[in-house]
Short mmCIF file of C-alpha atoms in Angstrom, two decimals:
data_model
loop_
_atom_site.label_atom_id
_atom_site.label_comp_id
_atom_site.label_asym_id
_atom_site.label_seq_id
_atom_site.Cartn_x
_atom_site.Cartn_y
_atom_site.Cartn_z
CA UNK X 1 -32.12 -35.46 70.76
CA UNK X 2 -28.75 -34.21 69.11
CA UNK X 3 -30.18 -32.42 65.97
CA UNK X 4 -28.33 -30.77 62.95
CA UNK X 5 -29.99 -28.86 60.22
CA UNK X 6 -28.75 -27.36 57.54
CA UNK X 7 -31.96 -25.57 55.73
CA UNK X 8 -30.52 -25.08 52.01
CA UNK X 9 -30.16 -28.15 50.11
CA UNK X 10 -29.04 -25.71 47.38
CA UNK X 11 -27.21 -22.76 47.44
CA UNK X 12 -26.46 -21.30 44.23
CA UNK X 13 -24.38 -17.76 43.81
CA UNK X 14 -22.09 -16.07 41.19
CA UNK X 15 -18.96 -16.07 41.61
CA UNK X 16 -17.44 -13.26 43.97
CA UNK X 17 -20.62 -12.65 45.75
CA UNK X 18 -20.54 -13.71 49.66
CA UNK X 19 -21.57 -16.81 50.99
CA UNK X 20 -23.20 -18.03 54.30
CA UNK X 21 -24.41 -21.27 54.59
CA UNK X 22 -26.64 -22.03 57.66
CA UNK X 23 -25.98 -24.70 60.17
CA UNK X 24 -28.00 -24.84 63.27
CA UNK X 25 -28.21 -27.76 66.46
CA UNK X 26 -29.56 -28.64 69.05
CA UNK X 27 -27.35 -30.13 71.58
CA UNK X 28 -26.55 -30.56 75.54
CA UNK X 29 -23.15 -28.79 76.38
CA UNK X 30 -21.25 -27.65 74.05
CA UNK X 31 -19.99 -29.85 71.04
CA UNK X 32 -16.85 -29.38 69.65
CA UNK X 33 -18.31 -28.30 65.30
CA UNK X 34 -16.94 -29.00 62.56
CA UNK X 35 -17.26 -27.95 58.43
CA UNK X 36 -16.57 -31.03 56.00
CA UNK X 37 -16.58 -30.54 52.62
CA UNK X 38 -17.01 -33.08 49.61
CA UNK X 39 -15.72 -32.01 46.06
CA UNK X 40 -17.89 -34.14 43.16
CA UNK X 41 -18.78 -37.17 44.87
CA UNK X 42 -14.95 -37.23 46.39
CA UNK X 43 -14.05 -38.06 49.71
CA UNK X 44 -15.46 -35.67 52.90
CA UNK X 45 -12.65 -32.85 53.42
CA UNK X 46 -12.23 -30.93 57.19
CA UNK X 47 -12.45 -27.60 55.96
CA UNK X 48 -12.26 -26.23 59.84
CA UNK X 49 -13.35 -26.69 63.20
CA UNK X 50 -14.32 -24.36 66.10
CA UNK X 51 -11.71 -24.85 68.72
CA UNK X 52 -9.11 -23.59 65.95
CA UNK X 53 -10.51 -20.70 64.91
CA UNK X 54 -8.69 -20.53 61.90
CA UNK X 55 -9.61 -19.52 58.19
CA UNK X 56 -9.25 -22.15 55.46
CA UNK X 57 -9.71 -21.10 52.09
CA UNK X 58 -10.98 -17.79 52.59
CA UNK X 59 -13.88 -19.81 54.66
CA UNK X 60 -14.91 -18.92 58.06
CA UNK X 61 -17.69 -19.93 60.74
CA UNK X 62 -18.57 -18.27 63.84
CA UNK X 63 -20.58 -20.21 66.70
CA UNK X 64 -23.29 -18.79 68.57
CA UNK X 65 -24.23 -20.33 71.31
CA UNK X 66 -26.90 -18.21 72.09
CA UNK X 67 -29.18 -19.44 68.89
CA UNK X 68 -26.87 -22.74 68.56
CA UNK X 69 -25.67 -22.09 64.94
CA UNK X 70 -22.23 -22.56 63.36
CA UNK X 71 -22.74 -20.77 59.76
CA UNK X 72 -19.87 -20.42 57.39
CA UNK X 73 -19.10 -17.84 55.59
CA UNK X 74 -17.06 -16.39 53.10
CA UNK X 75 -17.18 -12.65 51.61
CA UNK X 76 -16.24 -13.38 47.94
CA UNK X 77 -17.27 -16.80 46.00
CA UNK X 78 -15.16 -18.53 43.93
CA UNK X 79 -15.81 -21.11 41.44
CA UNK X 80 -13.42 -24.19 43.35
CA UNK X 81 -15.98 -23.71 46.01
CA UNK X 82 -18.58 -25.41 44.36
CA UNK X 83 -18.83 -28.73 46.39
CA UNK X 84 -21.18 -30.21 49.54
CA UNK X 85 -20.89 -28.94 52.63
CA UNK X 86 -21.70 -30.64 55.89
CA UNK X 87 -21.70 -29.07 58.86
CA UNK X 88 -20.77 -31.75 61.59
CA UNK X 89 -21.33 -31.39 65.42
CA UNK X 90 -19.61 -33.70 67.71
CA UNK X 91 -22.24 -35.80 69.95
CA UNK X 92 -22.07 -38.26 72.30
CA UNK X 93 -19.23 -40.70 70.99
CA UNK X 94 -20.17 -39.82 67.01
CA UNK X 95 -20.25 -37.13 64.71
CA UNK X 96 -23.71 -36.59 63.24
CA UNK X 97 -23.77 -34.64 59.97
CA UNK X 98 -26.03 -32.70 58.73
CA UNK X 99 -28.00 -33.34 55.15
CA UNK X 100 -25.59 -30.68 53.46
CA UNK X 101 -25.56 -28.22 51.56
CA UNK X 102 -24.81 -27.83 47.59
CA UNK X 103 -22.92 -24.66 47.30
CA UNK X 104 -22.85 -24.10 43.58
CA UNK X 105 -21.17 -21.08 41.99
CA UNK X 106 -21.37 -19.75 38.56
CA UNK X 107 -19.43 -17.75 37.16
CA UNK N 1 -4.42 -37.40 50.62
CA UNK N 2 -5.64 -38.04 54.12
CA UNK N 3 -3.72 -41.25 53.78
CA UNK N 4 -6.67 -43.60 54.36
CA UNK N 5 -6.90 -46.08 52.16
CA UNK N 6 -10.30 -48.20 50.95
CA UNK N 7 -10.09 -51.20 49.14
CA UNK N 8 -12.14 -51.94 46.48
CA UNK N 9 -12.80 -48.54 44.72
CA UNK N 10 -16.48 -49.99 43.05
CA UNK N 11 -17.83 -53.48 44.07
CA UNK N 12 -20.49 -54.84 41.82
CA UNK N 13 -22.50 -57.55 42.52
CA UNK N 14 -26.16 -59.11 43.02
CA UNK N 15 -28.64 -59.12 45.26
CA UNK N 16 -28.52 -62.18 48.66
CA UNK N 17 -24.63 -61.58 48.43
CA UNK N 18 -22.11 -60.69 50.73
CA UNK N 19 -18.82 -58.63 50.19
CA UNK N 20 -16.28 -56.56 52.74
CA UNK N 21 -15.03 -53.34 52.37
CA UNK N 22 -11.42 -52.79 53.55
CA UNK N 23 -9.79 -49.95 55.28
CA UNK N 24 -6.96 -49.24 56.62
CA UNK N 25 -6.16 -45.72 58.58
CA UNK N 26 -3.88 -43.40 58.59
CA UNK N 27 -0.38 -43.54 60.20
CA UNK N 28 -1.50 -43.76 64.53
CA UNK N 29 -4.59 -43.38 64.16
CA UNK N 30 -6.47 -45.92 66.86
CA UNK N 31 -10.16 -44.92 65.58
CA UNK N 32 -11.93 -46.66 62.67
CA UNK N 33 -15.58 -45.55 61.52
CA UNK N 34 -17.81 -46.45 58.94
CA UNK N 35 -20.14 -44.36 56.53
CA UNK N 36 -22.93 -45.15 54.19
CA UNK N 37 -23.83 -42.29 51.89
CA UNK N 38 -26.46 -42.49 49.74
CA UNK N 39 -29.09 -39.88 47.76
CA UNK N 40 -31.85 -40.48 49.81
CA UNK N 41 -30.21 -41.24 53.44
CA UNK N 42 -27.27 -38.13 53.24
CA UNK N 43 -24.42 -39.47 54.67
CA UNK N 44 -25.05 -42.16 57.93
CA UNK N 45 -22.77 -43.20 60.56
CA UNK N 46 -22.38 -46.68 61.01
CA UNK N 47 -20.30 -48.53 63.37
CA UNK N 48 -16.91 -47.25 65.15
CA UNK N 49 -13.79 -49.01 66.58
CA UNK N 50 -10.97 -47.80 68.77
CA UNK N 51 -8.20 -49.91 68.98
CA UNK N 52 -9.87 -52.98 68.29
CA UNK N 53 -12.50 -52.56 70.37
CA UNK N 54 -16.44 -51.11 69.19
CA UNK N 55 -16.89 -47.96 70.58
CA UNK N 56 -19.96 -46.62 68.68
CA UNK N 57 -22.93 -47.41 66.57
CA UNK N 58 -25.13 -46.06 64.46
CA UNK N 59 -27.56 -46.83 61.79
CA UNK N 60 -26.31 -50.01 60.62
CA UNK N 61 -28.10 -52.85 59.59
CA UNK N 62 -28.12 -56.49 61.36
CA UNK N 63 -26.83 -57.74 57.76
CA UNK N 64 -23.60 -55.77 58.15
CA UNK N 65 -20.54 -56.35 60.61
CA UNK N 66 -17.43 -54.74 61.35
CA UNK N 67 -14.34 -55.68 62.85
CA UNK N 68 -10.85 -54.04 63.97
CA UNK N 69 -8.16 -55.97 63.77
CA UNK N 70 -5.01 -56.12 65.53
CA UNK N 71 -3.06 -53.76 62.84
CA UNK N 72 -5.81 -51.80 63.06
CA UNK N 73 -7.47 -52.21 59.99
CA UNK N 74 -11.30 -52.62 59.81
CA UNK N 75 -13.25 -54.37 57.36
CA UNK N 76 -16.89 -53.70 56.94
CA UNK N 77 -19.13 -57.20 56.03
CA UNK N 78 -22.20 -56.88 54.30
CA UNK N 79 -24.94 -59.49 53.64
CA UNK N 80 -27.54 -60.58 51.82
CA UNK N 81 -27.56 -57.83 50.07
CA UNK N 82 -30.75 -55.59 48.76
CA UNK N 83 -31.28 -53.40 45.75
CA UNK N 84 -30.98 -50.21 48.56
CA UNK N 85 -27.45 -51.43 50.20
CA UNK N 86 -26.21 -49.69 46.96
CA UNK N 87 -24.30 -46.49 47.72
CA UNK N 88 -20.68 -45.21 48.77
CA UNK N 89 -18.97 -46.49 52.13
CA UNK N 90 -16.65 -44.03 53.78
CA UNK N 91 -13.82 -45.54 56.18
CA UNK N 92 -12.87 -42.70 58.15
CA UNK N 93 -9.96 -42.57 60.83
CA UNK N 94 -9.14 -40.43 63.68
CA UNK N 95 -6.30 -40.35 66.82
CA UNK N 96 -8.16 -41.68 69.22
CA UNK N 97 -11.66 -42.64 70.01
CA UNK N 98 -13.02 -39.53 70.97
CA UNK N 99 -16.13 -37.70 68.78
CA UNK N 100 -14.23 -34.44 69.05
CA UNK N 101 -11.32 -35.42 67.31
CA UNK N 102 -11.20 -34.19 63.48
CA UNK N 103 -11.66 -37.30 61.32
CA UNK N 104 -9.85 -37.95 57.84
CA UNK N 105 -11.75 -39.84 55.57
CA UNK N 106 -10.98 -42.80 52.89
CA UNK N 107 -12.19 -42.49 48.82
CA UNK N 108 -14.83 -45.07 49.73
CA UNK N 109 -15.92 -47.69 47.70
CA UNK N 110 -18.99 -47.71 45.68
CA UNK N 111 -21.13 -50.43 45.87
CA UNK N 112 -23.82 -51.05 43.20
CA UNK N 113 -26.26 -53.77 43.32
CA UNK N 114 -28.07 -55.65 40.07
#
């Protein structure tokens, strides 16, 4: 069965600290992988996708096929990064969203 | 602004009632997705339409139904409402029906059942 796991419900860091939000997936084949961000119960916004290999708002995500992980990283967290982050592998016919990790960046 | 429009923004109704949520996709997008976001269940995929046809089905209850019209807007119908149906309902759209396409989300409809 297709499954995605975000093990941390809450990640709390201080401004300027490095951040890593974990995502592990269990899929057959090589799914496309996305990270979405949701600020204060607003709409979800696409943060980045694996295939484009770009960095958005300082975030990058590395695909590790051996570990089937797609962790989201940022070297220096900012207060405006506080939000819910969802990892979403593209499964057969649909995206499957993880349960999300709330990132809280304190001053 | 994602270009996806959802109406209404808020809806308050009572148990047993029926409501219709509306979604207009981004210009040019053929696929529409519906999601339910609640505090205890997280973000759940309900259903997808592509160019007027149902493409994929998720955890959608039998009391819920959806359709996509020739102008590509979509409606989600929720009937015999229960307290547990209170949630944020998001619509998303993508250019094609392939799940590998990025999805663009609307602002959601907040449904409150009293």
